[in-house]
Coordinates of C-alpha atoms in Angstrom, one line a residue:
M8 CA 140.2 195.6 -184.0
R9 CA 144.0 195.9 -184.6
S10 CA 145.8 193.5 -186.8
D11 CA 148.2 192.5 -184.1
S12 CA 145.5 191.5 -181.6
P13 CA 145.5 188.0 -180.2
A14 CA 142.4 187.2 -182.2
M15 CA 144.2 187.7 -185.5
A16 CA 147.6 186.4 -184.4
A17 CA 146.3 183.0 -183.5
P18 CA 145.0 182.1 -187.0
E19 CA 148.2 183.4 -188.6
A20 CA 150.3 181.3 -186.3
A21 CA 148.2 178.2 -187.1
V22 CA 148.7 178.9 -190.8
R23 CA 152.4 179.2 -190.4
R24 CA 152.5 175.9 -188.4
R25 CA 150.6 174.1 -191.2
R26 CA 152.9 175.4 -193.9
V27 CA 156.0 174.4 -192.0
A28 CA 154.5 171.0 -191.3
D29 CA 153.7 170.2 -195.0
G30 CA 157.1 171.5 -196.0
S31 CA 155.8 173.7 -198.7
L32 CA 157.9 176.6 -197.5
G33 CA 161.0 174.7 -196.6
P34 CA 164.2 175.7 -198.3
G35 CA 164.9 173.9 -201.5
S36 CA 161.8 171.5 -201.2
A37 CA 159.6 170.7 -204.1
P38 CA 156.0 171.9 -204.1
A39 CA 153.5 169.4 -202.7
P40 CA 150.8 168.0 -205.0
A41 CA 147.9 170.3 -205.2
P42 CA 144.9 169.3 -203.0
E43 CA 141.9 167.8 -204.7
P44 CA 138.2 168.2 -204.0
A45 CA 136.7 165.8 -201.7
G46 CA 136.1 162.4 -203.5
G47 CA 138.2 163.6 -206.6
P48 CA 141.0 161.6 -208.1
A49 CA 144.5 162.1 -206.8
R50 CA 146.5 164.4 -208.9
L51 CA 150.1 163.7 -209.3
R52 CA 152.8 166.3 -209.5
E53 CA 154.9 166.9 -212.7
G54 CA 158.5 165.9 -212.8
T55 CA 158.6 162.5 -211.2
F56 CA 158.9 159.2 -213.0
W57 CA 157.8 156.4 -210.8
L58 CA 155.1 155.3 -213.2
T59 CA 157.4 156.0 -216.2
R60 CA 159.7 153.2 -215.0
I61 CA 156.8 150.8 -214.8
V62 CA 155.6 151.6 -218.3
L63 CA 159.0 151.5 -219.9
L64 CA 159.8 148.0 -218.4
R65 CA 156.4 146.6 -219.3
A66 CA 156.7 147.9 -222.9
L67 CA 160.2 146.5 -223.2
A68 CA 159.1 143.1 -222.0
F69 CA 156.3 143.1 -224.5
V70 CA 158.6 143.4 -227.5
Y71 CA 161.7 141.7 -226.3
W72 CA 163.6 139.9 -229.3
W73 CA 167.2 139.5 -230.0
E74 CA 168.3 142.6 -232.2
S75 CA 170.7 145.5 -232.2
Q76 CA 168.4 148.2 -231.3
L77 CA 166.8 145.9 -228.7
L78 CA 170.3 145.2 -227.1
E79 CA 170.8 148.9 -226.5
T80 CA 167.2 149.4 -225.2
G81 CA 167.5 146.3 -223.0
F82 CA 170.9 147.6 -221.7
L83 CA 169.3 150.8 -220.5
G84 CA 166.4 148.8 -219.0
I85 CA 168.8 147.0 -216.7
F86 CA 169.5 150.4 -214.9
L87 CA 165.8 151.1 -214.4
C88 CA 165.4 148.0 -212.3
P89 CA 166.2 148.2 -208.5
L90 CA 168.8 145.7 -207.3
W91 CA 167.4 144.3 -204.1
T92 CA 163.6 144.3 -204.5
L93 CA 161.0 143.3 -207.1
A94 CA 158.5 145.8 -205.9
R95 CA 156.9 148.0 -208.6
L96 CA 157.5 151.1 -206.4
P97 CA 160.8 150.6 -204.6
E98 CA 160.7 153.5 -202.3
S99 CA 164.4 153.6 -201.8
T100 CA 165.2 153.6 -205.5
P101 CA 163.7 156.6 -207.5
T102 CA 163.9 156.5 -211.2
S103 CA 167.3 157.7 -212.4
R104 CA 167.2 160.9 -214.6
I105 CA 170.4 159.7 -216.2
V106 CA 168.8 156.5 -217.4
L107 CA 165.7 158.4 -218.6
W108 CA 167.9 160.7 -220.6
G109 CA 169.7 157.6 -222.0
F110 CA 166.3 156.4 -223.4
R111 CA 165.7 160.0 -224.7
W112 CA 169.1 160.0 -226.3
L113 CA 168.4 156.7 -228.0
I114 CA 165.0 157.8 -229.6
F115 CA 166.8 161.0 -230.8
R116 CA 169.4 159.0 -232.6
I117 CA 167.0 156.5 -234.0
M118 CA 164.8 159.1 -235.5
L119 CA 167.4 161.7 -236.6
G120 CA 169.5 158.9 -238.2
A121 CA 166.4 157.7 -240.1
G122 CA 165.7 161.2 -241.4
L123 CA 169.3 162.0 -242.3
I124 CA 169.9 158.7 -244.2
K125 CA 166.8 159.6 -246.3
I126 CA 167.8 163.1 -247.3
R127 CA 171.3 161.7 -248.1
G128 CA 169.9 158.8 -250.0
D129 CA 167.1 158.3 -252.5
Q130 CA 166.1 161.3 -254.8
C131 CA 162.5 160.5 -254.2
W132 CA 162.8 161.7 -250.6
H133 CA 163.7 165.1 -252.2
D134 CA 161.0 165.2 -254.8
L135 CA 158.5 163.9 -252.3
S136 CA 157.5 160.8 -254.4
C137 CA 158.7 157.9 -252.2
M138 CA 155.3 157.1 -250.9
D139 CA 154.1 156.5 -254.5
F140 CA 156.0 153.3 -254.2
H141 CA 156.6 152.4 -250.6
Y142 CA 153.3 150.7 -249.7
E143 CA 153.6 148.2 -252.7
T144 CA 157.3 147.6 -252.4
Q145 CA 157.9 147.3 -248.7
P146 CA 159.1 144.0 -247.4
V147 CA 155.7 142.5 -246.3
P148 CA 152.7 144.7 -247.1
N149 CA 149.5 144.3 -245.0
P150 CA 145.9 144.8 -246.1
L151 CA 145.8 148.5 -245.3
A152 CA 148.8 149.1 -247.5
Y153 CA 146.8 147.8 -250.5
F154 CA 144.4 150.7 -250.1
L155 CA 146.9 153.4 -249.0
H156 CA 148.9 152.7 -252.2
R157 CA 145.9 154.2 -254.2
S158 CA 145.8 157.4 -252.2
P159 CA 145.9 160.7 -254.1
W160 CA 149.2 162.1 -255.1
W161 CA 148.9 165.1 -252.8
F162 CA 148.4 162.7 -249.8
H163 CA 151.6 160.9 -250.6
R164 CA 153.5 164.2 -250.8
F165 CA 152.0 165.1 -247.4
E166 CA 153.2 161.9 -246.0
V167 CA 156.8 162.4 -247.1
L168 CA 156.7 166.0 -245.6
S169 CA 155.3 164.6 -242.3
N170 CA 158.1 162.0 -242.3
H171 CA 160.8 164.6 -242.7
F172 CA 159.1 166.8 -240.0
V173 CA 158.9 163.8 -237.4
E174 CA 162.3 162.5 -238.1
L175 CA 164.4 165.7 -238.7
L176 CA 162.8 168.3 -236.5
V177 CA 160.7 166.6 -233.8
P178 CA 163.8 164.9 -232.2
F179 CA 165.1 168.2 -231.1
F180 CA 161.9 168.9 -229.1
I181 CA 163.4 166.6 -226.4
F182 CA 165.8 169.3 -225.4
L183 CA 163.3 172.3 -225.2
G184 CA 161.6 171.7 -221.8
R185 CA 159.0 169.5 -220.4
R186 CA 156.1 170.6 -222.7
M187 CA 158.0 170.2 -225.9
C188 CA 159.4 166.8 -224.7
L189 CA 155.9 165.6 -224.0
L190 CA 154.9 166.8 -227.6
H191 CA 157.9 164.9 -228.9
G192 CA 156.6 161.7 -227.1
V193 CA 153.2 162.0 -228.4
L194 CA 154.2 162.7 -232.0
Q195 CA 156.7 159.8 -232.1
V196 CA 154.2 157.3 -230.6
L197 CA 151.5 158.4 -233.1
F198 CA 154.0 158.2 -236.0
Q199 CA 155.0 154.7 -235.0
V200 CA 151.4 153.6 -234.6
A201 CA 150.8 154.9 -238.1
L202 CA 153.7 152.8 -239.5
I203 CA 152.4 149.7 -237.5
C204 CA 149.0 150.1 -239.2
S205 CA 150.4 150.5 -242.7
G206 CA 152.9 147.7 -242.8
N207 CA 154.4 144.6 -241.2
L208 CA 157.8 145.9 -240.1
S209 CA 157.9 143.3 -237.5
F210 CA 158.5 144.4 -233.8
L211 CA 160.7 147.4 -234.9
N212 CA 158.1 150.1 -234.6
W213 CA 156.8 148.7 -231.4
L214 CA 160.4 148.7 -230.1
T215 CA 160.9 152.3 -231.2
I216 CA 157.8 153.3 -229.1
V217 CA 159.7 152.2 -225.9
P218 CA 162.3 155.0 -225.5
S219 CA 159.7 157.5 -226.5
L220 CA 157.9 156.6 -223.3
A221 CA 160.7 158.3 -221.3
C222 CA 159.3 161.6 -222.3
F223 CA 156.2 161.2 -220.1
D224 CA 156.2 161.8 -216.4
D225 CA 153.9 160.6 -213.6
A226 CA 151.4 163.5 -214.1
V227 CA 150.8 162.3 -217.6
L228 CA 150.9 158.5 -217.1
A229 CA 148.6 158.6 -214.0
A230 CA 145.5 158.3 -216.3
L231 CA 146.6 154.7 -217.0
W232 CA 145.8 153.7 -213.5
P233 CA 142.6 154.0 -211.4
S234 CA 142.6 156.4 -208.5
A235 CA 141.3 153.9 -205.9
P236 CA 142.8 154.3 -202.4
G237 CA 145.8 152.1 -201.9
G238 CA 146.2 151.7 -205.7
L239 CA 149.5 152.3 -207.6
R240 CA 148.4 155.9 -208.4
D241 CA 147.7 156.6 -204.8
Q242 CA 151.1 155.1 -203.7
V243 CA 152.9 157.4 -206.0
L244 CA 151.0 160.4 -204.6
K245 CA 152.3 159.4 -201.2
L246 CA 155.9 159.0 -202.4
Q247 CA 155.6 162.5 -203.9
Q248 CA 154.4 163.8 -200.6
Q249 CA 157.4 162.2 -198.8
E250 CA 159.7 163.7 -201.3
A251 CA 158.2 167.0 -200.8
L252 CA 158.9 166.7 -197.1
G253 CA 162.6 166.0 -197.9
A254 CA 162.5 162.3 -197.2
Q255 CA 165.5 160.5 -198.9
P256 CA 166.7 156.9 -199.1
P257 CA 169.7 155.8 -197.0
A258 CA 172.8 157.8 -197.8
Y259 CA 175.0 154.8 -198.6
G260 CA 172.7 153.4 -201.1
R261 CA 171.9 156.7 -202.6
R262 CA 175.6 157.5 -203.2
L263 CA 176.3 154.1 -204.7
R264 CA 173.3 154.3 -207.1
K265 CA 174.4 157.9 -208.0
A266 CA 178.0 156.7 -208.7
V267 CA 176.7 153.8 -210.9
N268 CA 174.4 156.1 -212.9
V269 CA 177.1 158.7 -213.3
A270 CA 179.4 156.0 -214.6
L271 CA 176.7 155.0 -217.0
G272 CA 176.2 158.4 -218.3
M273 CA 179.9 158.8 -218.9
L274 CA 180.1 155.5 -220.8
L275 CA 177.1 156.4 -223.0
A276 CA 178.7 159.8 -223.8
W277 CA 182.1 158.2 -224.7
L278 CA 180.5 155.6 -226.9
S279 CA 178.3 158.2 -228.6
I280 CA 181.3 160.1 -230.0
P281 CA 181.6 157.9 -233.2
V282 CA 177.8 157.7 -233.5
I283 CA 177.6 161.6 -233.5
L284 CA 180.4 161.7 -236.1
N285 CA 178.6 159.2 -238.2
L286 CA 175.4 161.3 -238.2
L287 CA 177.4 164.4 -239.2
S288 CA 179.1 162.6 -242.0
S289 CA 178.0 162.7 -245.7
R290 CA 178.9 159.0 -245.9
Q291 CA 176.5 158.1 -243.0
V292 CA 176.0 154.4 -242.5
M293 CA 173.0 152.9 -240.7
N294 CA 172.4 150.1 -238.3
T295 CA 175.9 149.7 -237.3
S296 CA 177.8 149.4 -234.1
F297 CA 181.1 151.0 -233.4
N298 CA 181.9 149.0 -230.2
P299 CA 182.0 145.4 -229.4
L300 CA 179.4 145.8 -226.6
R301 CA 176.8 147.0 -229.2
I302 CA 175.0 149.2 -226.6
V303 CA 175.3 152.5 -228.4
N304 CA 174.7 152.0 -232.1
T305 CA 173.7 154.0 -235.2
Y306 CA 170.3 153.5 -236.8
G307 CA 168.3 154.3 -240.0
A308 CA 165.8 152.8 -242.3
F309 CA 164.6 153.2 -245.9
G310 CA 167.5 155.3 -247.3
S311 CA 166.4 154.1 -250.7
I312 CA 163.0 153.0 -251.9
T313 CA 162.5 150.1 -254.3
K314 CA 160.4 151.3 -257.3
E315 CA 159.3 147.8 -258.4
R316 CA 158.3 144.8 -256.4
T317 CA 159.9 141.5 -257.5
E318 CA 159.4 138.1 -255.9
V319 CA 161.1 134.7 -255.9
V320 CA 158.6 131.9 -256.3
L321 CA 159.9 128.4 -255.4
Q322 CA 158.2 125.6 -257.5
G323 CA 158.7 121.8 -257.3
T324 CA 157.7 118.9 -259.5
A325 CA 157.7 115.2 -259.2
H326 CA 158.2 114.7 -262.9
P327 CA 161.5 112.8 -263.7
N328 CA 162.3 115.2 -266.5
A329 CA 162.3 118.9 -265.4
S330 CA 162.3 119.9 -269.1
A331 CA 159.4 117.9 -270.2
P332 CA 156.4 120.0 -271.5
D333 CA 154.0 118.0 -269.3
A334 CA 155.9 118.6 -266.1
H335 CA 153.6 120.0 -263.5
W336 CA 155.2 122.5 -261.3
E337 CA 153.5 123.3 -258.0
E338 CA 154.4 126.4 -255.8
F339 CA 155.6 126.5 -252.2
E340 CA 153.7 129.2 -250.4
F341 CA 155.5 131.2 -247.7
K342 CA 153.6 132.4 -244.5
C343 CA 153.3 136.1 -245.3
K344 CA 155.2 137.3 -248.4
P345 CA 153.3 137.7 -251.7
G346 CA 152.9 134.5 -253.6
E347 CA 149.5 133.3 -254.9
P348 CA 147.9 136.6 -256.2
R349 CA 144.5 135.8 -254.7
R350 CA 145.9 135.4 -251.2
R351 CA 145.1 138.5 -249.0
P352 CA 148.2 140.3 -247.6
C353 CA 148.8 139.2 -244.1
L354 CA 148.7 141.1 -240.7
I355 CA 151.5 139.8 -238.4
S356 CA 153.0 142.8 -236.5
P357 CA 154.7 142.8 -234.0
Y358 CA 155.8 139.2 -235.1
H359 CA 158.4 138.7 -237.6
Y360 CA 158.8 136.0 -240.3
R361 CA 162.4 136.3 -240.9
L362 CA 162.5 134.0 -243.9
D363 CA 159.8 135.9 -245.7
W364 CA 161.9 139.1 -244.9
L365 CA 165.0 137.5 -246.4
M366 CA 163.1 136.4 -249.5
W367 CA 162.3 140.1 -250.1
F368 CA 166.0 141.0 -250.1
A369 CA 166.9 138.0 -252.3
A370 CA 164.3 139.1 -255.0
F371 CA 166.3 142.2 -256.0
Q372 CA 169.6 140.4 -255.8
T373 CA 170.9 137.1 -257.3
Y374 CA 171.0 133.6 -255.7
E375 CA 174.8 133.8 -255.8
Q376 CA 174.5 136.7 -253.3
N377 CA 172.1 134.7 -251.1
E378 CA 173.6 131.2 -250.9
W379 CA 171.2 130.4 -248.0
I380 CA 168.3 130.1 -250.6
L381 CA 170.0 127.0 -252.1
H382 CA 170.4 125.6 -248.7
L383 CA 166.6 126.0 -248.3
V384 CA 166.1 124.3 -251.7
G385 CA 168.1 121.4 -250.5
K386 CA 166.0 121.1 -247.4
L387 CA 162.8 121.2 -249.6
L388 CA 164.1 118.5 -251.9
A389 CA 164.9 116.3 -248.9
G390 CA 161.4 116.9 -247.4
D391 CA 163.0 118.3 -244.3
T392 CA 160.3 118.6 -241.6
E393 CA 161.7 121.6 -239.8
A394 CA 162.4 123.6 -243.0
L395 CA 158.7 123.0 -244.1
T396 CA 157.3 124.4 -240.8
L397 CA 158.6 127.8 -242.0
L398 CA 156.2 127.6 -245.0
A399 CA 152.4 128.1 -245.1
H400 CA 151.7 125.4 -247.7
N401 CA 153.7 122.5 -249.0
P402 CA 152.1 121.1 -252.1
F403 CA 153.8 117.8 -251.5
T404 CA 152.4 117.1 -248.1
G405 CA 151.7 113.3 -247.8
R406 CA 153.7 112.5 -250.9
E407 CA 157.3 112.0 -251.8
A408 CA 159.4 115.1 -251.8
P409 CA 159.8 116.8 -255.2
R410 CA 162.4 115.6 -257.6
W411 CA 163.1 119.0 -258.8
V412 CA 162.8 122.6 -257.4
R413 CA 163.3 125.8 -259.4
G414 CA 163.1 129.5 -258.6
E415 CA 161.0 131.7 -260.8
H416 CA 161.3 135.5 -260.8
Y417 CA 158.1 137.6 -260.9
R418 CA 157.2 141.3 -261.0
Y419 CA 154.3 142.0 -258.6
R420 CA 152.0 145.0 -258.3
F421 CA 148.8 145.6 -256.5
S422 CA 145.6 145.1 -258.4
R423 CA 143.4 148.1 -258.8
P424 CA 140.5 148.2 -256.3
G425 CA 137.2 147.8 -258.4
G426 CA 139.2 146.7 -261.4
R427 CA 139.1 143.5 -263.3
H428 CA 141.7 141.5 -261.3
A429 CA 140.3 142.7 -258.0
A430 CA 136.8 141.6 -259.2
E431 CA 138.3 138.1 -259.7
G432 CA 139.6 138.1 -256.1
A433 CA 143.2 139.0 -256.9
W434 CA 145.1 141.3 -254.5
W435 CA 148.2 141.1 -256.9
V436 CA 148.9 141.1 -260.5
R437 CA 152.1 139.3 -261.4
K438 CA 154.2 138.9 -264.6
R439 CA 157.1 136.4 -265.0
I440 CA 160.5 138.0 -265.5
G441 CA 162.5 134.9 -266.1
A442 CA 164.3 132.1 -264.1
Y443 CA 165.9 133.0 -260.8
F444 CA 167.8 129.7 -260.7
P445 CA 167.4 126.6 -262.9
P446 CA 165.7 123.3 -261.9
L447 CA 167.8 121.5 -259.3
R448 CA 167.8 117.9 -257.9
L449 CA 169.1 117.0 -254.4
E450 CA 172.1 115.3 -255.8
D451 CA 173.0 118.4 -257.8
L452 CA 173.6 120.2 -254.6
R453 CA 175.9 117.6 -252.9
G454 CA 179.1 119.4 -254.1
Y455 CA 177.6 122.8 -253.3
F456 CA 176.9 121.7 -249.7
R457 CA 180.3 120.0 -249.3
A458 CA 182.1 123.1 -250.4
R459 CA 180.5 125.2 -247.7
E460 CA 180.7 122.5 -245.1
W461 CA 177.0 122.3 -244.7
P462 CA 175.4 119.0 -243.5
F463 CA 173.9 117.3 -246.5
P464 CA 170.2 116.7 -245.9
E465 CA 168.9 113.1 -246.0
P466 CA 165.6 112.5 -247.8
V467 CA 162.6 112.1 -245.5
R468 CA 160.1 109.5 -246.4
P469 CA 156.4 110.5 -245.9
H470 CA 154.4 108.8 -243.3
A471 CA 152.2 105.9 -244.5

């Protein structure tokens, strides 16, 4: 039988018709998703980002607080949302590649900025010893930090080298194609998860995960959804098939969105110029904005590591004479920062106790550099109800407010697991350094409040 016989020509013509119908051989068209075995899950094509948008917006909503990195992340999130619909898969509004690259550019700057500020900062990042101190001296340690602090010296060196790798080299993976971009996303998410597990750095690590999600396309994120017919994954598959056939949204809307996205890209590029110059500068600054909109900022963290942990402990007494030997001083306990040595380190991430965080900064400065702490003391002396809600324990509950409040300065270190202090139930061992500020009465602060135009707190009487 000859190859050009009708019996052979008919099947070939049918194959040609099927290929033209599904658009797989059409000029400039994207390949259609590969067929799956009967009953198998729908397999999404690489290079589309319908599900990426959903994941990004949900993650952003989960961690939304008011902060500079959040302002930039939230600004980019605006351009992910379609204008005229609340549908999760707005068919006429594909995810903008410019916006996705805006998120990728954000995580690149966050991580590279953090890495550069370290190698330009503390010597311990060069001799690989920073992690010998970090777990004990970070703002608010968690229970795992207690045990990680006692890791072998070689493990701490490995941690520093890993940090340099993730912050200084991995960010460039974004620009090396899809596979390296995916690897970047995986490594950054795992790195942030490790930081979340080892410390209470509030919502910042969770927030840093958000732009990393822009590295994942629908083919990767499809595993997060079931493959049931009519489900979200199935809907994306149909959108990909329509795109392979050359279906496009209305021309006017498409042109308008493209113009807006191009304008956004040009704005981000323009505002990035001082940020790039800052990254290249030997006098790099971190966590700073160079424009009033605060939508393209510079970032960085832990350029220097505190080698000793000190804490300010606030104490009050009802004794009329603060200098009397029999004056009984009782401690105010904060919600998370170290205080009573037997109290277990807290676990609060992604929440943030800002007062506890500020007390960490105040401990290695002076009260003159932190005037707010005397404002807090005035509130405690007045028995202010709102101020007391910021604390975990008020020793004067149900009694008159203290007559005096003082600040004591202590040096803290982790107890050794299995050691004497740990056997007695102590997570911390502390030693008094001296007075942070002297005993104060409410009346002693009247002039201080007046000079700063602060409302003077009126004493609150306890309920009968």
